Tab-separated table of N, CA and C in Angstrom:
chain	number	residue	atom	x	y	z
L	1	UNK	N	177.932	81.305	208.882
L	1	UNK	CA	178.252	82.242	207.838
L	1	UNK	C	178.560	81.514	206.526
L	2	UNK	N	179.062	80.116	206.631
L	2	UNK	CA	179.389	79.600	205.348
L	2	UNK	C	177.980	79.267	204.396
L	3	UNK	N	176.737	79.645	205.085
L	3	UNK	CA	175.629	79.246	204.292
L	3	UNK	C	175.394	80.725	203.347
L	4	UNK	N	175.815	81.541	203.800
L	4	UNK	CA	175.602	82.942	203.415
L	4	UNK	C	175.940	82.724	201.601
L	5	UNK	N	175.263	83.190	200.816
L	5	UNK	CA	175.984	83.539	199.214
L	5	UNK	C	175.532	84.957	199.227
L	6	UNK	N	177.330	85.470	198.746
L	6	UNK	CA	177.548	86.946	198.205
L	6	UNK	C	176.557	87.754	197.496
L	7	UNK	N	175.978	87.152	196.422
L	7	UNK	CA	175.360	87.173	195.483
L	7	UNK	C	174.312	86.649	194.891
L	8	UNK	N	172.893	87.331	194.850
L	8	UNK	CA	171.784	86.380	194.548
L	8	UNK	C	171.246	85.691	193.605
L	9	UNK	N	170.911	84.587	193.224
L	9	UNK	CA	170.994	83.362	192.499
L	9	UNK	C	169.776	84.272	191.418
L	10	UNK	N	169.831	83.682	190.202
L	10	UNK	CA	169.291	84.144	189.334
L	10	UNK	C	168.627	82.942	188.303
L	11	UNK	N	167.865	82.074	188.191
L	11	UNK	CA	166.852	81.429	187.817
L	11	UNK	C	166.145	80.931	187.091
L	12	UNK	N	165.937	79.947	186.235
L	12	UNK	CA	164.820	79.740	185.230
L	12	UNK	C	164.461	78.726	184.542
L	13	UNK	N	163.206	78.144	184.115
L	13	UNK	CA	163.016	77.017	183.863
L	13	UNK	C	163.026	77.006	182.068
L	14	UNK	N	163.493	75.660	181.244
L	14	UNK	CA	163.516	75.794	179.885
L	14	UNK	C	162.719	74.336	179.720
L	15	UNK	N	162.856	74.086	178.333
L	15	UNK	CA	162.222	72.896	178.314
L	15	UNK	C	164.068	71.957	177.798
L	16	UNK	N	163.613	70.587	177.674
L	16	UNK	CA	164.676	70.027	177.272
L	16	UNK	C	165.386	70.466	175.340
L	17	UNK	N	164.485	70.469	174.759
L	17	UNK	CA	165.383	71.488	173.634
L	17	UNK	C	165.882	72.187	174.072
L	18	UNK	N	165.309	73.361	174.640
L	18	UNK	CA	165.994	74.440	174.885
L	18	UNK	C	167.173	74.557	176.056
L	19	UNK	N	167.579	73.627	176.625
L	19	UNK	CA	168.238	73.722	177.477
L	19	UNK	C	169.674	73.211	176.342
L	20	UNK	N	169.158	71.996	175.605
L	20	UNK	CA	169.940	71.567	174.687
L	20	UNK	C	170.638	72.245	173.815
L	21	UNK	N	170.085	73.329	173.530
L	21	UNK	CA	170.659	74.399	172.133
L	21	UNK	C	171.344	75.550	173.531
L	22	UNK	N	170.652	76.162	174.206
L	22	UNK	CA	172.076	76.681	175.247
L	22	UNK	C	173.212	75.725	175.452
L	23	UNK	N	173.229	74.803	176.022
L	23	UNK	CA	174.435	74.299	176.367
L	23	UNK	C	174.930	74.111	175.196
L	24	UNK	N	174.819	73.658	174.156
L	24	UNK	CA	175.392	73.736	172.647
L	24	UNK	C	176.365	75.249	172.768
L	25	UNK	N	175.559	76.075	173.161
L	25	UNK	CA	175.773	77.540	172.828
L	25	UNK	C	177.206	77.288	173.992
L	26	UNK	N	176.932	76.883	174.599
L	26	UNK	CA	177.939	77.569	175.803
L	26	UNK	C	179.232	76.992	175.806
L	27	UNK	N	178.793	75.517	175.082
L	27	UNK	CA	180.352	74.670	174.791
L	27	UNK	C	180.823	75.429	173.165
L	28	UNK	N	180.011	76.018	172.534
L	28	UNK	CA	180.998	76.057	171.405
L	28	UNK	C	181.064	77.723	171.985
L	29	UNK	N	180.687	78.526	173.023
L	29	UNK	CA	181.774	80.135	173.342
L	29	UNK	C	182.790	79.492	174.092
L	30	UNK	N	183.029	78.434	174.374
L	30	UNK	CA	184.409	78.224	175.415
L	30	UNK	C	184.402	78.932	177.050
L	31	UNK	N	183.039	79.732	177.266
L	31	UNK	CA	182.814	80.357	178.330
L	31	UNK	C	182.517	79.000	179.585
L	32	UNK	N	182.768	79.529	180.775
L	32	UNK	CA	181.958	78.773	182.308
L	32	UNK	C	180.531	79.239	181.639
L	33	UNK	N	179.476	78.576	182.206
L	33	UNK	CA	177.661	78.677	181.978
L	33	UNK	C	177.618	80.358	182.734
L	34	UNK	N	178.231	80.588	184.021
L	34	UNK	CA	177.720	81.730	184.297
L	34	UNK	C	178.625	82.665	183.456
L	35	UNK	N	179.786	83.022	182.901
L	35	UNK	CA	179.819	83.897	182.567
L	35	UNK	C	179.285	84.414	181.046
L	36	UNK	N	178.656	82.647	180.496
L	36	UNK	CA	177.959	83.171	179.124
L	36	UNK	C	176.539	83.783	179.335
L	37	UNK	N	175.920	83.045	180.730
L	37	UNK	CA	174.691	83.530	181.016
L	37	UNK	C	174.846	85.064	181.203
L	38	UNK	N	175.999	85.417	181.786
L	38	UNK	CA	175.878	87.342	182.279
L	38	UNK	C	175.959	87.660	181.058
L	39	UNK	N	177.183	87.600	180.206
L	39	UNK	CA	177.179	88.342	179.160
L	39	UNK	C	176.323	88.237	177.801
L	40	UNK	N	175.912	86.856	177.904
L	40	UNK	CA	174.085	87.191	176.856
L	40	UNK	C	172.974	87.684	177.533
L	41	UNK	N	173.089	88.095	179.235
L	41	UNK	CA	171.553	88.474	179.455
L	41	UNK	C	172.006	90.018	179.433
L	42	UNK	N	173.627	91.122	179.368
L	42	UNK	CA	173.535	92.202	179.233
L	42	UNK	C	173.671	92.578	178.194
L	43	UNK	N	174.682	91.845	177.022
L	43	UNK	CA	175.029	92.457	175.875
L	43	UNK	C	174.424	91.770	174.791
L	44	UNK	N	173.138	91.142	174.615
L	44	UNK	CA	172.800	90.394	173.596
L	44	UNK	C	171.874	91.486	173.099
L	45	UNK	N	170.980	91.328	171.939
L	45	UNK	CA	169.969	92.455	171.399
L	45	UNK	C	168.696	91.485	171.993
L	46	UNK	N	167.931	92.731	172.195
L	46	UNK	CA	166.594	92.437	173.233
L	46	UNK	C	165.469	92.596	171.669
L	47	UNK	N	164.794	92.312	171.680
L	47	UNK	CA	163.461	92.380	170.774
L	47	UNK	C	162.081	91.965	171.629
L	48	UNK	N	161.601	93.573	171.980
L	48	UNK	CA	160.337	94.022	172.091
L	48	UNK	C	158.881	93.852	171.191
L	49	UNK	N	158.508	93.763	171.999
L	49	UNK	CA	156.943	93.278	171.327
L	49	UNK	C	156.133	94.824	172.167
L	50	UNK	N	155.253	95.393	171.202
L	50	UNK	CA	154.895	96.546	172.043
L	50	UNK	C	153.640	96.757	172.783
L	51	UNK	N	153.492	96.427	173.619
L	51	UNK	CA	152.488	96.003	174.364
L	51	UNK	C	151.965	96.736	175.937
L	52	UNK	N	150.869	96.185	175.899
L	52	UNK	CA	150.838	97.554	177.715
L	52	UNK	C	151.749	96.834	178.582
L	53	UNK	N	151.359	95.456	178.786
L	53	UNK	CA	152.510	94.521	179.635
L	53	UNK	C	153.734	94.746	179.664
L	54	UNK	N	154.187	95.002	178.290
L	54	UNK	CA	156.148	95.107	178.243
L	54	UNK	C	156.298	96.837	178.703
L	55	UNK	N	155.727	97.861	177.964
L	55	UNK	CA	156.052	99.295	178.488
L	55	UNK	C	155.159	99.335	180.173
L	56	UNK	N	154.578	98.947	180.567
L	56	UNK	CA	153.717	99.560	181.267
L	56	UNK	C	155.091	99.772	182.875
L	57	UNK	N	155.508	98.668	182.756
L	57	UNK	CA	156.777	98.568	184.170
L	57	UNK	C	157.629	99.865	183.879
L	58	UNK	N	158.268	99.993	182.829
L	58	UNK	CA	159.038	100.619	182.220
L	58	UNK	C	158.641	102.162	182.446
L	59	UNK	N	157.720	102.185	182.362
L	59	UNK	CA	156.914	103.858	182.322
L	59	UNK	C	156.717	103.941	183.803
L	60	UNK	N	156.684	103.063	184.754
L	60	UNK	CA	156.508	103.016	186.806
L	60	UNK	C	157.739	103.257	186.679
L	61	UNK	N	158.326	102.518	186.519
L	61	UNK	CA	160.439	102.796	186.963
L	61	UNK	C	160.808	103.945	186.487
L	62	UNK	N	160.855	104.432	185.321
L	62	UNK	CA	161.196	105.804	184.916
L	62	UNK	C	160.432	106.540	186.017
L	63	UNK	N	159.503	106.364	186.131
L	63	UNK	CA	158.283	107.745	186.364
L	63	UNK	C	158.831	107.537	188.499
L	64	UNK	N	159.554	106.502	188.742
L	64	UNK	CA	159.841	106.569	190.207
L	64	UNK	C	161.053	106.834	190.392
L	65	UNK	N	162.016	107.031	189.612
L	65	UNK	CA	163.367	107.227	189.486
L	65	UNK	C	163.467	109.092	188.926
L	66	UNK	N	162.220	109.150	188.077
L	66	UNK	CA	161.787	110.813	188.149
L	66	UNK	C	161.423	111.308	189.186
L	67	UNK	N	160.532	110.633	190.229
L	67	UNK	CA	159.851	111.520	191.844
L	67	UNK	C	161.515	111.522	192.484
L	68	UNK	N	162.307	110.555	192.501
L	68	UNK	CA	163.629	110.294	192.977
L	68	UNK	C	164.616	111.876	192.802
L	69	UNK	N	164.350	112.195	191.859
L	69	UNK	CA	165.397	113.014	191.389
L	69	UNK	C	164.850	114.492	191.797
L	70	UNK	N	163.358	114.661	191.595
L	70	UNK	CA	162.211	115.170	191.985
L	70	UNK	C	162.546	115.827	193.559
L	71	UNK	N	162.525	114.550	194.385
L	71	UNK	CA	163.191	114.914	195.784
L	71	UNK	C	164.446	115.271	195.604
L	72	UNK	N	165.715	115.170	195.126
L	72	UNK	CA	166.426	115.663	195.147
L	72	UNK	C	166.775	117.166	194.866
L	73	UNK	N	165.707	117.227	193.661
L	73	UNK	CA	166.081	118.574	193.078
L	73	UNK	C	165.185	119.600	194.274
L	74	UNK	N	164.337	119.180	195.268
L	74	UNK	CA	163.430	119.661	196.073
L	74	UNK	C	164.633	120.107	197.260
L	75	UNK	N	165.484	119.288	197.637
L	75	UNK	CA	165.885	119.173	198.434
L	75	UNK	C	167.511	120.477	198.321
L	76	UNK	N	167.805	120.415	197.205
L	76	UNK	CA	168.808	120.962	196.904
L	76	UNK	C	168.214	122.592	196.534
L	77	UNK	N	167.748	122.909	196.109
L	77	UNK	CA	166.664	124.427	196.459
L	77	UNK	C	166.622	124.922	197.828
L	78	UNK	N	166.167	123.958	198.472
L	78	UNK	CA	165.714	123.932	200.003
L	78	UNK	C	166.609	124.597	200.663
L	79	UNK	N	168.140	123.447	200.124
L	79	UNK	CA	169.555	123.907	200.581
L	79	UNK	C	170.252	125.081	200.109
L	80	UNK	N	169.252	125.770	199.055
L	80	UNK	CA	169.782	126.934	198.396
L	80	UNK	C	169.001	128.265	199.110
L	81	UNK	N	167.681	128.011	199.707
L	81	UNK	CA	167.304	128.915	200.707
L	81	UNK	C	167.673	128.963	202.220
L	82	UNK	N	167.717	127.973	202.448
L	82	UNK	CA	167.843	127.588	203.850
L	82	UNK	C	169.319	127.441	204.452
L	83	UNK	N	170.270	127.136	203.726
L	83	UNK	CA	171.236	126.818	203.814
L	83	UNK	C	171.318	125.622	204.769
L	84	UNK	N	170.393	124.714	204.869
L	84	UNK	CA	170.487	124.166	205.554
L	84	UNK	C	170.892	122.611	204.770
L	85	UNK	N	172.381	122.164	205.562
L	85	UNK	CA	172.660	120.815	205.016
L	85	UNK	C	172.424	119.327	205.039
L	86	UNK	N	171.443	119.547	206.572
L	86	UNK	CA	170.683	118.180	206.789
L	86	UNK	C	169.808	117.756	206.027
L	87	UNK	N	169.244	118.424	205.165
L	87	UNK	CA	168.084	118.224	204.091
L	87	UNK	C	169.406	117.678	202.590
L	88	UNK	N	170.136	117.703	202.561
L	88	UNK	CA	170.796	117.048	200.816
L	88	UNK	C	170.661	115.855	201.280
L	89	UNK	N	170.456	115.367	199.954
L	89	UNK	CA	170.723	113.697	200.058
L	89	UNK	C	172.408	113.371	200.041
L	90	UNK	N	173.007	112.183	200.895
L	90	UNK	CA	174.163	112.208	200.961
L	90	UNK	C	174.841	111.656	199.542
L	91	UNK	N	176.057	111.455	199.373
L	91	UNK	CA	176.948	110.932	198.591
L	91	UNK	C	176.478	109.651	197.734
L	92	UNK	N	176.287	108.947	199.387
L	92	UNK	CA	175.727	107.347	198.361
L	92	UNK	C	174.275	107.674	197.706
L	93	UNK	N	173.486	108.612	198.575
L	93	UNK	CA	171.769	108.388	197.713
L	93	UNK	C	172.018	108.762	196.134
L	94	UNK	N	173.221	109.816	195.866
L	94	UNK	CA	172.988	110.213	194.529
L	94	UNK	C	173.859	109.305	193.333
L	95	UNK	N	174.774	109.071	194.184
L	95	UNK	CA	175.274	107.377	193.402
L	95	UNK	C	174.188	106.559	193.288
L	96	UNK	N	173.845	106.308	193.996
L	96	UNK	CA	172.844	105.126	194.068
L	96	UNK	C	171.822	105.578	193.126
L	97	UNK	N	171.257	106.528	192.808
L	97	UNK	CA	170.056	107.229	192.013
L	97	UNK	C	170.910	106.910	190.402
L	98	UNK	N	172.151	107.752	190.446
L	98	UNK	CA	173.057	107.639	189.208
L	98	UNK	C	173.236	106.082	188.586
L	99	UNK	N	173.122	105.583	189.598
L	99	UNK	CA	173.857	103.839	189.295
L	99	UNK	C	172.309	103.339	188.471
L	100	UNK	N	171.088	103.926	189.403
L	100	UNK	CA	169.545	103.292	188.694
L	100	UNK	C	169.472	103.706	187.176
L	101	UNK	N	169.962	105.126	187.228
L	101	UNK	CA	169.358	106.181	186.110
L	101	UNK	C	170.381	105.117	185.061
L	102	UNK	N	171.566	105.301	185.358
L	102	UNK	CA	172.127	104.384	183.999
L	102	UNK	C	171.851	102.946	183.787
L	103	UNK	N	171.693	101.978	184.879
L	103	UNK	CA	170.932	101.411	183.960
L	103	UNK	C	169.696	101.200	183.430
L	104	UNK	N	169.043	101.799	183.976
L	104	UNK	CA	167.552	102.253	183.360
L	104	UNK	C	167.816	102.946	182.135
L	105	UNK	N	168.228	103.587	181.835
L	105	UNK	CA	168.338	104.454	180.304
L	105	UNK	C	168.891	103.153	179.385
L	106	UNK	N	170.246	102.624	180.257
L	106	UNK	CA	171.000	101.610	179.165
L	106	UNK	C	169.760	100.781	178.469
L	107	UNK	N	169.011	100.127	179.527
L	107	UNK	CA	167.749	98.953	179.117
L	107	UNK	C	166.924	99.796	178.281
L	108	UNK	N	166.503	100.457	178.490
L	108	UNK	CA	165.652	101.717	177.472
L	108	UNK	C	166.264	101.627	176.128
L	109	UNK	N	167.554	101.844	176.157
L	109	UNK	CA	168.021	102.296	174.625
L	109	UNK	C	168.014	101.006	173.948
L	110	UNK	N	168.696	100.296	174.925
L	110	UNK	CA	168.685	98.526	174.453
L	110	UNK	C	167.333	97.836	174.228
L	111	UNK	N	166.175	98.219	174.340
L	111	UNK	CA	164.928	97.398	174.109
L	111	UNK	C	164.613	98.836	172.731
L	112	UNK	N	164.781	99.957	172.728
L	112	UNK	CA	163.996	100.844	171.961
L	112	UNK	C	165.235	100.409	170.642
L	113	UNK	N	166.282	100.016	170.585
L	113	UNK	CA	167.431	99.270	169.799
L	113	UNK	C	166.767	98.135	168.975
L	114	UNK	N	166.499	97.407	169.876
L	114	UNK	CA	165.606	95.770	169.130
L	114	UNK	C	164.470	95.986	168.194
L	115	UNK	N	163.573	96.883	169.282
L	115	UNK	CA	162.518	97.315	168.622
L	115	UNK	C	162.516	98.183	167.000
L	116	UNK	N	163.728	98.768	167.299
L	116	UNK	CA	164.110	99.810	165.787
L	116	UNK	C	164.511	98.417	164.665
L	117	UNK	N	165.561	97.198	165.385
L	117	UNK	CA	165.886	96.395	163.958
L	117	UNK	C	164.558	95.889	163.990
L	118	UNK	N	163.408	95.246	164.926
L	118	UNK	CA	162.409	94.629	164.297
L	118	UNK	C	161.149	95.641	163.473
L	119	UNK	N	161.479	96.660	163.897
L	119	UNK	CA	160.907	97.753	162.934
L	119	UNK	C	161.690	97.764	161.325
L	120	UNK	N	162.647	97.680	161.346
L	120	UNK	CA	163.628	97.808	160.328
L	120	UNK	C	163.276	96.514	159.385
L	121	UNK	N	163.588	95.311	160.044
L	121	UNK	CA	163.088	94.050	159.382
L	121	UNK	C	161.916	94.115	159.029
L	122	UNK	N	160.889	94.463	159.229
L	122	UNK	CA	159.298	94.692	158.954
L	122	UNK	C	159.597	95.090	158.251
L	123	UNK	N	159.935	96.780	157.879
L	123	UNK	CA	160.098	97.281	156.639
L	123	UNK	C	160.609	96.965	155.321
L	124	UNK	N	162.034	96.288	155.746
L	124	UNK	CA	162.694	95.439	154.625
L	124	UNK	C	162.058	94.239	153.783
L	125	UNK	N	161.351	93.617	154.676
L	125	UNK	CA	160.350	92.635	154.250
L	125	UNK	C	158.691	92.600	153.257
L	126	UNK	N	158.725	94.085	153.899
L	126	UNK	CA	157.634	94.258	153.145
L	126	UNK	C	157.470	95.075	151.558
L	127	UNK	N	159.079	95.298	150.994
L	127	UNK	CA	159.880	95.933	150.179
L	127	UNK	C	159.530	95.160	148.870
């Protein structure tokens, strides 16, 4: 059991600059490496490039987290004719759906966010 980790490792290769200007980064936040790595990979600004590659995932996950809800809302009708309660999804499925939906929307607003200042900067620039 002591080989077991809680939590799954998260990854990535840089070149030697770039490894150089992070760790720069990380000694002058005063942070440990992982907790600067969490909090620049959730709360930093994202900048989108608009492309089929970058939306195309984005438009599967929404559009499977919609059939998701889809069954639910199927299921809860069902339970409104039938009265029958073996058909709801339990407690955790709709947490668990709730827990996707927010952060799926959060990343949404946060990439359609970047995309608005690099829209914004375009504009300013071309002033």
């Amino acid at each position: 059991m002591s080989n077991q980790h809680k939590h799954p490792t998260i990854s990535f290769r840089v070149s030697n600059a770039e490894r150089k200007q992070i760790e720069a980064r990380i000694l002058a936040s005063g942070m440990m490496k992982k907790d600067y790595f969490v909090r620049f990979c959730i709360y930093n600004r994202i900048c989108v490039v608009g492309k089929k590659e970058t939306i195309y995932p984005l438009v599967q996950t929404v559009n499977a987290l919609y059939l998701q809800l889809l069954e639910m809302h199927k299921a809860f009708v069902g339970y409104c004719q039938d009265q029958n309660p073996d058909n709801l999804p339990t407690s955790n499925e709709i947490a668990e759906l709730q827990t996707s939906y927010n952060n799926m929307l959060s990343a949404i607003i946060d990439l359609l966010d970047g995309a608005k200042y690099l829209w914004e900067g375009d504009a300013h620039n071309k002033q």
